[in-house]
């Protein structure tokens, strides 16, 4: 398989698309050092502790991100080896404005008919990091812009759907359920949906501190799947920080 990801690409993307956070952190650290040298109210060791916490938070989050996005099996897709790669499947890959997986999926499922959907909405998805990423990376050829609640798919026409690190961007609960109901509608009776996400859990809190609030909890995902008529047939972790759910229509015999 052709190598399409460069060394430390994931870490570098995080830094260049979120550089404003690091600038803010540096300003805070400089301010703390100035305050430490001039303050007669706050004990210097308290300010030093705060500085160490800020530095530790940055280092830990970058270390974990490098492990996930550059050294784990996440983008090698070996964890999808149980799917039939030699069959002509109808596959949908859905992302939220930044697509790092469509080319990898096409390389892995070379016989498949791959369609790529982008549900990025600049009015809803206002994160500057996504806007920066979209300027750097060209969309996969033929990518279609879609609405989460109205996917241009025929009923019972799709074998496999992938939403890899994207569905959490659907922040509204009702919209998220409608999105998965759309996937349910388009899924063949024996079709599967692969959802890969960070969770709002202890591991991601330790890695990203308050940043973990951007993710959804495992309970939230399970409630969403159930409300959409889907059931989890397999659940596993690619790393301690990434969870994958394999879904099918509720009551389908596997």
Coordinates of N, CA and C in Angstrom, one line a residue:
X1 N 0.8 -1.2 0.0 CA 0.0 0.0 0.0 C 0.9 1.3 0.0
X2 N 0.5 2.2 -0.8 CA 1.3 3.4 -0.9 C 1.2 4.2 0.5
X3 N 2.4 4.7 0.9 CA 2.4 5.5 2.1 C 1.9 6.9 1.8
X4 N 0.8 7.3 2.5 CA 0.2 8.6 2.2 C 0.4 9.5 3.4
X5 N 0.8 9.0 4.6 CA 0.9 9.9 5.7 C 2.4 10.0 6.0
X6 N 2.8 11.3 6.3 CA 4.2 11.6 6.5 C 4.5 11.4 8.0
X7 N 5.8 11.2 8.4 CA 6.2 11.1 9.8 C 5.8 12.3 10.6
X8 N 5.1 12.0 11.7 CA 4.7 13.1 12.6 C 3.7 14.0 12.0
X9 N 3.0 13.6 11.0 CA 2.0 14.4 10.3 C 0.8 14.8 11.3
X10 N 0.4 13.8 12.1 CA -0.7 14.1 13.0 C -0.3 15.2 14.0
X11 N 0.9 15.1 14.6 CA 1.4 16.0 15.6 C 1.5 17.4 15.0
X12 N 2.1 17.4 13.8 CA 2.3 18.7 13.1 C 1.0 19.4 12.8
X13 N 0.0 18.6 12.3 CA -1.3 19.1 12.0 C -1.9 19.8 13.3
X14 N -1.8 19.1 14.4 CA -2.4 19.7 15.6 C -1.7 21.0 16.0
X15 N -0.4 21.1 15.8 CA 0.3 22.3 16.2 C -0.1 23.5 15.2
X16 N 0.0 23.2 13.9 CA -0.3 24.3 13.0 C -1.7 24.7 12.8
X17 N -2.6 23.8 13.1 CA -4.1 24.2 13.0 C -4.6 24.7 14.4
X18 N -3.8 24.6 15.4 CA -4.2 25.1 16.8 C -3.2 25.9 17.4
X19 N -2.4 26.6 16.5 CA -1.2 27.3 17.1 C -1.6 28.5 18.0
X20 N -2.9 29.0 17.9 CA -3.3 30.0 18.8 C -3.3 29.6 20.2
X21 N -3.6 28.3 20.5 CA -3.6 27.8 21.9 C -2.2 27.9 22.5
X22 N -1.2 27.5 21.6 CA 0.1 27.5 22.1 C 0.6 28.9 22.3
X23 N 0.2 29.9 21.5 CA 0.6 31.3 21.7 C 0.0 31.8 23.0
X24 N -1.3 31.4 23.3 CA -1.9 31.8 24.5 C -1.2 31.3 25.7
X25 N -0.8 30.0 25.6 CA -0.1 29.3 26.7 C 1.3 30.0 27.0
X26 N 2.0 30.4 25.9 CA 3.3 31.1 26.1 C 3.1 32.4 26.8
X27 N 2.0 33.1 26.4 CA 1.7 34.4 27.0 C 1.4 34.3 28.5
X28 N 0.7 33.2 28.8 CA 0.3 32.9 30.2 C 1.6 32.6 31.0
X29 N 2.5 31.8 30.4 CA 3.7 31.5 31.1 C 4.6 32.7 31.3
X30 N 4.7 33.6 30.3 CA 5.5 34.8 30.5 C 4.9 35.7 31.5
X31 N 3.6 35.8 31.5 CA 2.9 36.6 32.5 C 3.1 36.0 33.9
X32 N 3.1 34.7 34.1 CA 3.3 34.1 35.4 C 4.8 34.4 35.9
X33 N 5.7 34.3 35.0 CA 7.1 34.6 35.4 C 7.3 36.1 35.8
X34 N 6.6 37.0 35.0 CA 6.7 38.4 35.4 C 6.1 38.6 36.8
X35 N 4.9 38.0 37.0 CA 4.2 38.1 38.3 C 5.0 37.5 39.4
X36 N 5.7 36.4 39.1 CA 6.5 35.7 40.1 C 7.7 36.6 40.6
X37 N 8.2 37.4 39.6 CA 9.4 38.2 40.0 C 9.0 39.5 40.7
X38 N 7.7 39.9 40.5 CA 7.3 41.2 41.1 C 6.2 41.1 42.2
X39 N 5.6 39.9 42.3 CA 4.5 39.8 43.2 C 4.9 39.7 44.7
X40 N 4.3 40.5 45.5 CA 4.5 40.3 47.0 C 3.3 39.7 47.7
X41 N 2.2 39.4 46.8 CA 1.0 38.9 47.4 C 0.9 37.4 47.2
X42 N 1.2 36.9 46.0 CA 1.1 35.5 45.7 C 2.5 34.8 45.9
X43 N 2.6 33.8 46.7 CA 3.8 33.1 47.0 C 4.4 32.6 45.6
X44 N 5.7 32.8 45.4 CA 6.3 32.3 44.1 C 6.1 30.9 43.8
X45 N 6.1 30.0 44.9 CA 6.0 28.6 44.6 C 4.6 28.2 44.0
X46 N 3.6 29.0 44.3 CA 2.3 28.8 43.8 C 2.3 29.1 42.3
X47 N 2.9 30.2 41.9 CA 3.0 30.6 40.5 C 3.9 29.6 39.7
X48 N 4.9 29.1 40.4 CA 5.7 28.1 39.7 C 5.0 26.8 39.5
X49 N 4.1 26.4 40.4 CA 3.3 25.2 40.3 C 2.3 25.4 39.1
X50 N 1.7 26.6 39.0 CA 0.8 26.8 37.9 C 1.5 26.7 36.6
X51 N 2.7 27.3 36.5 CA 3.5 27.2 35.3 C 3.8 25.8 34.9
X52 N 4.2 25.0 35.9 CA 4.5 23.6 35.6 C 3.3 22.8 35.1
X53 N 2.1 23.2 35.7 CA 0.9 22.5 35.2 C 0.5 22.9 33.8
X54 N 0.7 24.2 33.4 CA 0.5 24.6 32.0 C 1.4 23.8 31.1
X55 N 2.7 23.8 31.4 CA 3.7 23.1 30.6 C 3.4 21.6 30.5
X56 N 3.1 21.0 31.6 CA 2.8 19.6 31.6 C 1.6 19.3 30.8
X57 N 0.5 20.1 30.8 CA -0.7 19.9 30.0 C -0.4 19.9 28.5
X58 N 0.5 20.8 28.1 CA 0.8 20.9 26.7 C 1.6 19.7 26.3
X59 N 2.6 19.4 27.1 CA 3.5 18.3 26.7 C 2.8 16.9 26.7
X60 N 1.9 16.7 27.7 CA 1.2 15.5 27.7 C 0.2 15.3 26.6
X61 N -0.5 16.4 26.2 CA -1.5 16.4 25.1 C -0.8 16.1 23.8
X62 N 0.4 16.7 23.6 CA 1.1 16.5 22.3 C 1.7 15.1 22.3
X63 N 2.2 14.6 23.4 CA 2.7 13.2 23.5 C 1.6 12.2 23.2
X64 N 0.5 12.4 23.8 CA -0.6 11.4 23.6 C -1.1 11.5 22.1
X65 N -1.2 12.8 21.6 CA -1.7 12.9 20.2 C -0.7 12.3 19.2
X66 N 0.6 12.4 19.5 CA 1.6 11.8 18.6 C 1.5 10.3 18.7
X67 N 1.2 9.8 19.8 CA 1.0 8.3 20.0 C -0.2 7.9 19.2
X68 N -1.3 8.6 19.3 CA -2.5 8.2 18.6 C -2.4 8.4 17.1
X69 N -2.0 9.6 16.7 CA -2.1 9.9 15.3 C -0.9 9.6 14.4
X70 N 0.2 9.3 15.1 CA 1.4 9.0 14.3 C 2.0 7.6 14.6
X71 N 1.8 7.0 15.7 CA 2.4 5.7 16.0 C 1.5 4.6 16.3
X72 N 0.2 4.8 16.4 CA -0.8 3.7 16.7 C -1.2 3.2 15.3
X73 N -2.1 2.2 15.4 CA -2.7 1.6 14.2 C -3.9 2.3 13.6
X74 N -4.2 3.5 14.2 CA -5.4 4.2 13.8 C -5.5 4.4 12.3
X75 N -4.4 5.0 11.7 CA -4.5 5.3 10.2 C -3.9 4.1 9.4
X76 N -3.4 3.1 10.0 CA -3.0 1.9 9.3 C -4.2 1.1 8.9
X77 N -5.3 1.2 9.6 CA -6.6 0.6 9.3 C -6.5 -0.9 9.4
X78 N -5.5 -1.5 10.2 CA -5.4 -2.9 10.3 C -6.6 -3.4 11.1
X79 N -7.2 -2.6 11.9 CA -8.4 -3.0 12.7 C -9.6 -3.2 11.9
X80 N -9.5 -2.9 10.6 CA -10.7 -3.2 9.7 C -10.5 -4.4 8.9
X81 N -9.5 -5.2 9.2 CA -9.1 -6.4 8.4 C -10.3 -7.5 8.4
X82 N -11.2 -7.4 9.4 CA -12.3 -8.4 9.4 C -13.3 -8.1 8.3
X83 N -13.3 -6.9 7.7 CA -14.2 -6.6 6.6 C -13.7 -7.1 5.3
X84 N -14.6 -7.5 4.4 CA -14.2 -8.1 3.1 C -13.6 -7.0 2.2
X85 N -12.3 -7.1 1.9 CA -11.6 -6.1 1.1 C -11.6 -6.4 -0.4
X86 N -12.0 -7.6 -0.8 CA -12.0 -8.0 -2.2 C -13.4 -8.0 -2.8
X87 N -14.4 -7.5 -2.1 CA -15.7 -7.5 -2.6 C -16.1 -6.1 -3.0
X88 N -17.0 -6.0 -4.0 CA -17.4 -4.7 -4.5 C -18.5 -4.2 -3.6
X89 N -18.2 -3.5 -2.6 CA -19.1 -2.9 -1.6 C -19.4 -1.5 -1.9
X90 N -20.6 -1.0 -1.5 CA -20.9 0.4 -1.6 C -20.6 1.0 -0.2
X91 N -19.6 1.8 -0.2 CA -19.0 2.3 1.1 C -19.2 3.9 1.1
X92 N -19.6 4.4 2.2 CA -19.7 5.8 2.5 C -18.7 6.2 3.6
X93 N -18.0 7.2 3.3 CA -17.1 7.8 4.4 C -17.6 9.2 4.6
X94 N -17.9 9.5 5.9 CA -18.5 10.8 6.2 C -17.6 11.6 7.2
X95 N -17.2 12.8 6.8 CA -16.4 13.6 7.7 C -16.9 15.0 7.9
X96 N -16.3 15.8 8.8 CA -16.8 17.1 9.1 C -15.8 18.2 8.7
X97 N -15.4 18.1 7.5 CA -14.6 19.2 6.9 C -13.1 19.0 6.8
X98 N -12.6 17.9 7.5 CA -11.2 17.6 7.4 C -11.1 16.1 7.2
X99 N -10.6 15.7 6.0 CA -10.7 14.3 5.6 C -9.3 13.7 5.5
X100 N -8.9 12.9 6.5 CA -7.7 12.2 6.5 C -7.8 10.7 6.2
X101 N -9.0 10.2 5.9 CA -9.2 8.8 5.8 C -9.7 8.3 4.5
X102 N -10.3 9.1 3.6 CA -10.9 8.6 2.4 C -9.9 7.9 1.5
X103 N -8.7 8.5 1.3 CA -7.7 7.9 0.4 C -7.2 6.6 1.0
X104 N -7.1 6.5 2.4 CA -6.7 5.3 3.0 C -7.7 4.2 2.9
X105 N -9.0 4.6 3.0 CA -10.1 3.6 2.8 C -10.1 3.1 1.4
X106 N -9.9 4.0 0.4 CA -9.9 3.5 -1.0 C -8.8 2.6 -1.3
X107 N -7.6 2.8 -0.7 CA -6.5 1.9 -0.8 C -6.7 0.6 -0.2
X108 N -7.4 0.6 0.9 CA -7.7 -0.7 1.6 C -8.8 -1.5 0.9
X109 N -9.8 -0.8 0.5 CA -11.0 -1.4 -0.2 C -11.0 -1.0 -1.7
X110 N -10.0 -1.6 -2.4 CA -9.8 -1.1 -3.8 C -11.0 -1.5 -4.7
X111 N -11.7 -2.6 -4.4 CA -12.8 -3.0 -5.3 C -14.1 -2.3 -4.9
X112 N -14.1 -1.5 -3.9 CA -15.3 -0.9 -3.4 C -15.7 0.4 -4.2
X113 N -17.0 0.7 -4.1 CA -17.5 1.9 -4.7 C -17.5 2.9 -3.5
X114 N -16.5 3.8 -3.4 CA -16.4 4.7 -2.3 C -17.0 6.1 -2.6
X115 N -18.0 6.5 -1.7 CA -18.5 7.8 -1.8 C -18.2 8.6 -0.6
X116 N -17.8 9.9 -0.7 CA -17.3 10.7 0.4 C -18.3 11.8 0.6
X117 N -18.8 12.0 1.9 CA -19.7 13.1 2.2 C -18.9 14.0 3.2
X118 N -19.2 15.3 3.1 CA -18.7 16.3 4.0 C -19.8 17.1 4.6
X119 N -20.1 17.0 5.9 CA -21.2 17.7 6.5 C -20.8 19.0 7.2
X120 N -19.6 19.5 6.8 CA -19.1 20.7 7.4 C -20.0 21.9 7.0
X121 N -20.4 22.6 8.1 CA -21.3 23.8 7.9 C -20.6 25.0 8.6
X122 N -20.1 26.0 7.9 CA -19.4 27.1 8.5 C -20.2 27.8 9.6
X123 N -21.5 27.7 9.5 CA -22.3 28.4 10.5 C -22.4 27.7 11.8
X124 N -22.2 26.3 11.7 CA -22.2 25.5 12.9 C -20.8 25.2 13.4
X125 N -20.0 24.9 12.5 CA -18.6 24.4 12.8 C -17.6 25.6 12.7
X126 N -17.6 26.4 13.8 CA -16.9 27.6 13.7 C -15.4 27.5 14.2
X127 N -15.0 26.3 14.5 CA -13.6 26.1 15.0 C -12.6 26.6 13.9
X128 N -11.7 27.4 14.3 CA -10.7 28.0 13.4 C -9.8 26.9 12.9
X129 N -9.6 25.8 13.7 CA -8.7 24.7 13.3 C -9.2 24.0 12.1
X130 N -10.5 23.8 12.0 CA -11.1 23.1 10.8 C -10.9 24.0 9.6
X131 N -11.1 25.3 9.7 CA -11.0 26.3 8.6 C -9.5 26.2 8.1
X132 N -8.6 26.2 9.0 CA -7.2 26.2 8.6 C -6.8 24.9 7.9
X133 N -7.4 23.8 8.4 CA -7.1 22.5 7.8 C -7.7 22.4 6.4
X134 N -8.9 23.0 6.2 CA -9.5 22.9 4.9 C -8.7 23.7 3.8
X135 N -7.9 24.7 4.3 CA -7.1 25.5 3.4 C -5.9 24.7 2.9
X136 N -5.4 23.8 3.8 CA -4.2 23.1 3.5 C -4.4 21.8 2.7
X137 N -5.5 21.1 3.1 CA -5.8 19.8 2.4 C -7.0 19.9 1.4
X138 N -6.7 19.5 0.2 CA -7.7 19.4 -0.8 C -8.7 18.3 -0.5
X139 N -10.0 18.5 -0.8 CA -11.0 17.4 -0.6 C -10.7 16.2 -1.5
X140 N -11.1 15.0 -1.0 CA -11.0 13.8 -1.8 C -11.9 14.1 -3.1
X141 N -11.4 13.6 -4.2 CA -12.1 13.8 -5.5 C -13.5 13.3 -5.4
X142 N -14.4 14.1 -5.8 CA -15.8 13.8 -5.8 C -16.6 13.9 -4.5
X143 N -15.9 14.5 -3.5 CA -16.6 14.7 -2.2 C -17.8 15.5 -2.4
X144 N -18.9 15.1 -1.7 CA -20.2 15.8 -1.8 C -20.5 16.5 -0.5
X145 N -20.9 17.7 -0.5 CA -21.3 18.5 0.7 C -22.8 18.1 1.0
X146 N -23.0 17.7 2.2 CA -24.3 17.2 2.6 C -24.8 17.8 3.9
X147 N -26.1 17.6 4.1 CA -26.7 17.9 5.4 C -26.8 16.6 6.2
X148 N -26.6 16.7 7.5 CA -26.6 15.5 8.4 C -28.0 14.9 8.4
X149 N -29.0 15.7 8.2 CA -30.4 15.2 8.4 C -31.0 14.8 7.1
X150 N -30.3 14.9 6.0 CA -30.9 14.6 4.7 C -29.8 14.1 3.7
X151 N -29.3 12.9 3.9 CA -28.3 12.3 3.1 C -28.8 11.9 1.8
X152 N -28.1 12.2 0.7 CA -28.6 11.8 -0.7 C -28.3 10.3 -1.0
X153 N -29.0 9.4 -0.2 CA -28.7 8.0 -0.4 C -30.1 7.3 -0.5
X154 N -30.1 6.3 -1.4 CA -31.3 5.5 -1.6 C -31.4 4.5 -0.4
X155 N -32.7 4.2 -0.1 CA -32.9 3.3 1.0 C -32.3 1.9 0.8
X156 N -31.7 1.4 1.8 CA -31.1 0.0 1.8 C -30.1 -0.2 0.7
X157 N -29.2 0.8 0.5 CA -28.3 0.8 -0.6 C -26.8 0.7 -0.3
X158 N -26.5 0.8 1.0 CA -25.1 0.9 1.5 C -24.7 -0.3 2.3
X159 N -23.5 -0.8 2.0 CA -22.9 -1.9 2.7 C -22.2 -1.5 4.0
X160 N -21.5 -0.4 3.9 CA -20.6 0.0 5.0 C -20.5 1.5 5.1
X161 N -20.7 2.0 6.3 CA -20.5 3.5 6.5 C -19.4 3.7 7.5
X162 N -18.6 4.7 7.3 CA -17.5 5.0 8.2 C -17.7 6.5 8.6
X163 N -17.7 6.7 9.9 CA -17.6 8.1 10.5 C -16.5 8.0 11.5
X164 N -15.3 8.4 11.0 CA -14.1 8.3 11.8 C -13.7 9.6 12.3
X165 N -13.8 9.8 13.6 CA -13.4 11.0 14.3 C -14.2 12.2 13.8
X166 N -15.4 12.0 13.4 CA -16.2 13.2 12.8 C -17.6 13.4 13.4
X167 N -18.3 12.3 13.8 CA -19.6 12.4 14.2 C -19.8 13.3 15.5
X168 N -18.7 13.4 16.3 CA -18.9 14.2 17.6 C -19.1 15.7 17.2
X169 N -18.8 16.1 16.0 CA -19.0 17.5 15.6 C -20.5 17.8 15.5
X170 N -21.3 16.8 15.5 CA -22.8 17.0 15.5 C -23.2 17.2 17.0
X171 N -23.2 18.5 17.4 CA -23.3 18.8 18.9 C -24.7 18.6 19.4
X172 N -25.7 18.9 18.5 CA -27.1 18.8 18.9 C -27.6 17.4 19.0
X173 N -28.2 17.0 20.1 CA -28.6 15.6 20.3 C -29.7 15.2 19.3
X174 N -30.7 16.0 19.0 CA -31.7 15.6 18.1 C -31.1 15.4 16.7
X175 N -30.3 16.4 16.3 CA -29.6 16.3 15.0 C -28.8 15.0 14.9
X176 N -28.1 14.7 16.0 CA -27.2 13.5 15.9 C -28.1 12.2 15.8
X177 N -29.2 12.2 16.4 CA -30.1 11.0 16.3 C -30.6 10.9 14.8
X178 N -31.0 12.1 14.3 CA -31.6 12.1 12.9 C -30.5 11.7 11.9
X179 N -29.2 12.1 12.2 CA -28.1 11.7 11.3 C -28.0 10.1 11.3
X180 N -28.0 9.5 12.5 CA -27.9 8.1 12.5 C -29.1 7.4 12.0
X181 N -30.3 8.0 12.1 CA -31.5 7.4 11.5 C -31.4 7.5 9.9
X182 N -30.7 8.5 9.4 CA -30.5 8.6 8.0 C -29.6 7.4 7.6
X183 N -28.6 7.1 8.4 CA -27.7 6.0 8.1 C -28.4 4.7 8.1
X184 N -29.3 4.6 9.1 CA -30.1 3.4 9.3 C -30.9 3.2 8.0
X185 N -31.5 4.3 7.5 CA -32.4 4.2 6.3 C -31.6 3.7 5.1
X186 N -30.4 4.2 5.0 CA -29.6 3.8 3.8 C -28.9 2.5 3.9
X187 N -28.8 1.9 5.1 CA -28.0 0.7 5.3 C -28.8 -0.5 4.8
X188 N -28.0 -1.4 4.1 CA -28.6 -2.7 3.7 C -28.9 -3.5 5.0
X189 N -29.8 -4.5 4.9 CA -30.1 -5.3 6.1 C -28.9 -5.9 6.8
X190 N -27.8 -6.2 6.0 CA -26.6 -6.8 6.6 C -25.5 -5.8 6.7
X191 N -25.8 -4.5 6.5 CA -24.8 -3.5 6.5 C -24.3 -3.1 7.8
X192 N -23.1 -2.5 7.9 CA -22.5 -2.1 9.1 C -22.1 -0.6 9.1
X193 N -22.1 0.0 10.3 CA -21.6 1.4 10.5 C -20.4 1.3 11.5
X194 N -19.3 1.9 11.1 CA -18.2 2.0 11.9 C -18.0 3.4 12.5
X195 N -18.1 3.6 13.8 CA -18.0 4.9 14.4 C -16.7 4.9 15.3
X196 N -15.8 5.7 15.0 CA -14.5 5.8 15.8 C -14.4 7.2 16.4
X197 N -14.2 7.2 17.7 CA -14.3 8.5 18.4 C -13.4 8.5 19.7
X198 N -12.9 9.7 20.1 CA -12.5 9.9 21.5 C -13.8 9.9 22.3
X199 N -13.6 9.5 23.6 CA -14.8 9.5 24.5 C -14.5 10.5 25.6
X200 N -15.6 11.0 26.2 CA -15.5 11.9 27.3 C -15.3 11.0 28.6
X201 N -14.0 10.5 28.8 CA -13.7 9.6 29.8 C -12.4 10.0 30.5
X202 N -12.0 9.1 31.5 CA -10.9 9.4 32.3 C -9.6 9.6 31.5
X203 N -9.4 8.6 30.6 CA -8.2 8.6 29.8 C -8.0 9.9 29.0
X204 N -9.1 10.3 28.3 CA -9.0 11.6 27.5 C -9.0 12.8 28.4
X205 N -9.5 12.8 29.6 CA -9.4 13.9 30.5 C -7.9 14.1 30.9
X206 N -7.3 12.9 31.2 CA -5.8 13.0 31.6 C -5.0 13.5 30.5
X207 N -5.4 13.2 29.2 CA -4.6 13.6 28.1 C -4.9 15.0 27.6
X208 N -6.2 15.5 27.7 CA -6.5 16.8 27.1 C -7.2 17.7 28.1
X209 N -7.2 17.3 29.4 CA -7.9 18.1 30.5 C -9.3 18.6 30.0
X210 N -9.6 19.9 30.1 CA -10.9 20.3 29.8 C -11.3 20.1 28.3
X211 N -10.3 19.9 27.5 CA -10.5 19.7 26.1 C -11.4 18.4 25.8
X212 N -11.4 17.5 26.8 CA -12.2 16.3 26.7 C -13.7 16.6 26.6
X213 N -14.1 17.7 27.0 CA -15.5 18.1 27.0 C -16.0 18.2 25.6
X214 N -15.1 18.4 24.6 CA -15.5 18.4 23.2 C -16.0 17.1 22.7
X215 N -15.7 16.0 23.4 CA -16.1 14.7 23.0 C -17.4 14.3 23.7
X216 N -18.0 13.2 23.3 CA -19.2 12.7 23.9 C -18.9 11.5 24.8
X217 N -19.7 11.2 25.8 CA -19.5 10.1 26.7 C -20.0 8.8 26.0
X218 N -19.5 7.7 26.5 CA -19.9 6.4 25.9 C -21.4 6.3 26.1
X219 N -22.0 6.7 27.2 CA -23.4 6.6 27.4 C -24.2 7.4 26.3
X220 N -23.7 8.6 26.0 CA -24.3 9.5 25.0 C -24.3 8.8 23.7
X221 N -23.2 8.1 23.3 CA -23.2 7.4 22.0 C -24.2 6.3 22.0
X222 N -24.2 5.5 23.1 CA -25.1 4.3 23.2 C -26.5 4.8 23.1
X223 N -26.9 5.9 23.8 CA -28.2 6.4 23.7 C -28.6 6.8 22.3
X224 N -27.6 7.5 21.6 CA -27.9 7.9 20.3 C -28.1 6.7 19.3
X225 N -27.3 5.7 19.4 CA -27.4 4.6 18.6 C -28.8 3.9 18.8
X226 N -29.1 3.7 20.1 CA -30.4 3.1 20.4 C -31.6 3.8 19.9
X227 N -31.5 5.2 20.0 CA -32.6 6.0 19.5 C -32.8 6.0 18.0
X228 N -31.7 5.6 17.3 CA -31.7 5.5 15.9 C -32.0 4.1 15.4
X229 N -32.3 3.2 16.3 CA -32.6 1.8 15.9 C -31.4 1.0 15.6
X230 N -30.2 1.4 16.1 CA -29.0 0.6 15.8 C -28.5 0.0 17.1
X231 N -27.8 -1.1 17.0 CA -27.2 -1.8 18.1 C -25.7 -2.0 17.9
X232 N -25.0 -2.0 19.0 CA -23.5 -2.3 18.9 C -23.3 -3.8 18.8
X233 N -22.6 -4.2 17.8 CA -22.3 -5.6 17.7 C -20.8 -5.9 18.0
X234 N -20.0 -4.8 18.1 CA -18.6 -5.0 18.5 C -18.2 -3.6 19.0
X235 N -17.3 -3.6 20.0 CA -16.8 -2.4 20.6 C -15.3 -2.7 21.0
X236 N -14.4 -1.9 20.6 CA -13.0 -2.1 20.9 C -12.2 -0.8 20.9
X237 N -11.1 -0.8 21.6 CA -10.2 0.4 21.6 C -9.0 0.2 20.7
X238 N -8.8 1.1 19.9 CA -7.6 1.1 19.0 C -6.4 1.5 19.9
X239 N -6.6 2.5 20.8 CA -5.7 2.9 21.8 C -6.5 3.2 23.0
X240 N -5.9 3.4 24.2 CA -6.8 3.7 25.4 C -7.6 5.0 25.2
X241 N -7.3 5.8 24.2 CA -7.9 7.1 24.0 C -8.9 7.1 22.8
X242 N -9.0 6.0 22.0 CA -9.9 5.9 20.9 C -10.7 4.7 21.0
X243 N -12.0 4.8 20.8 CA -13.0 3.7 20.8 C -13.7 3.6 19.5
X244 N -13.9 2.4 19.1 CA -14.6 2.1 17.8 C -15.9 1.3 18.2
X245 N -17.0 1.7 17.6 CA -18.3 1.0 17.7 C -18.6 0.5 16.3
X246 N -18.9 -0.8 16.2 CA -19.4 -1.4 15.0 C -20.9 -1.6 15.2
X247 N -21.7 -1.0 14.3 CA -23.2 -1.0 14.5 C -23.9 -1.7 13.3
X248 N -25.1 -2.2 13.6 CA -26.0 -2.8 12.6 C -27.4 -2.4 13.0
X249 N -28.3 -2.7 12.1 CA -29.7 -2.5 12.4 C -30.1 -3.4 13.6
X250 N -30.9 -2.8 14.5 CA -31.3 -3.6 15.7 C -32.1 -4.9 15.3
X251 N -31.6 -6.0 15.9 CA -32.3 -7.2 15.6 C -31.8 -8.0 14.4
X252 N -30.8 -7.4 13.7 CA -30.2 -8.1 12.6 C -29.4 -9.3 13.0
X253 N -29.6 -10.4 12.4 CA -28.8 -11.6 12.7 C -27.4 -11.5 12.1
X254 N -26.4 -11.7 12.9 CA -25.0 -11.6 12.4 C -24.5 -12.9 12.1

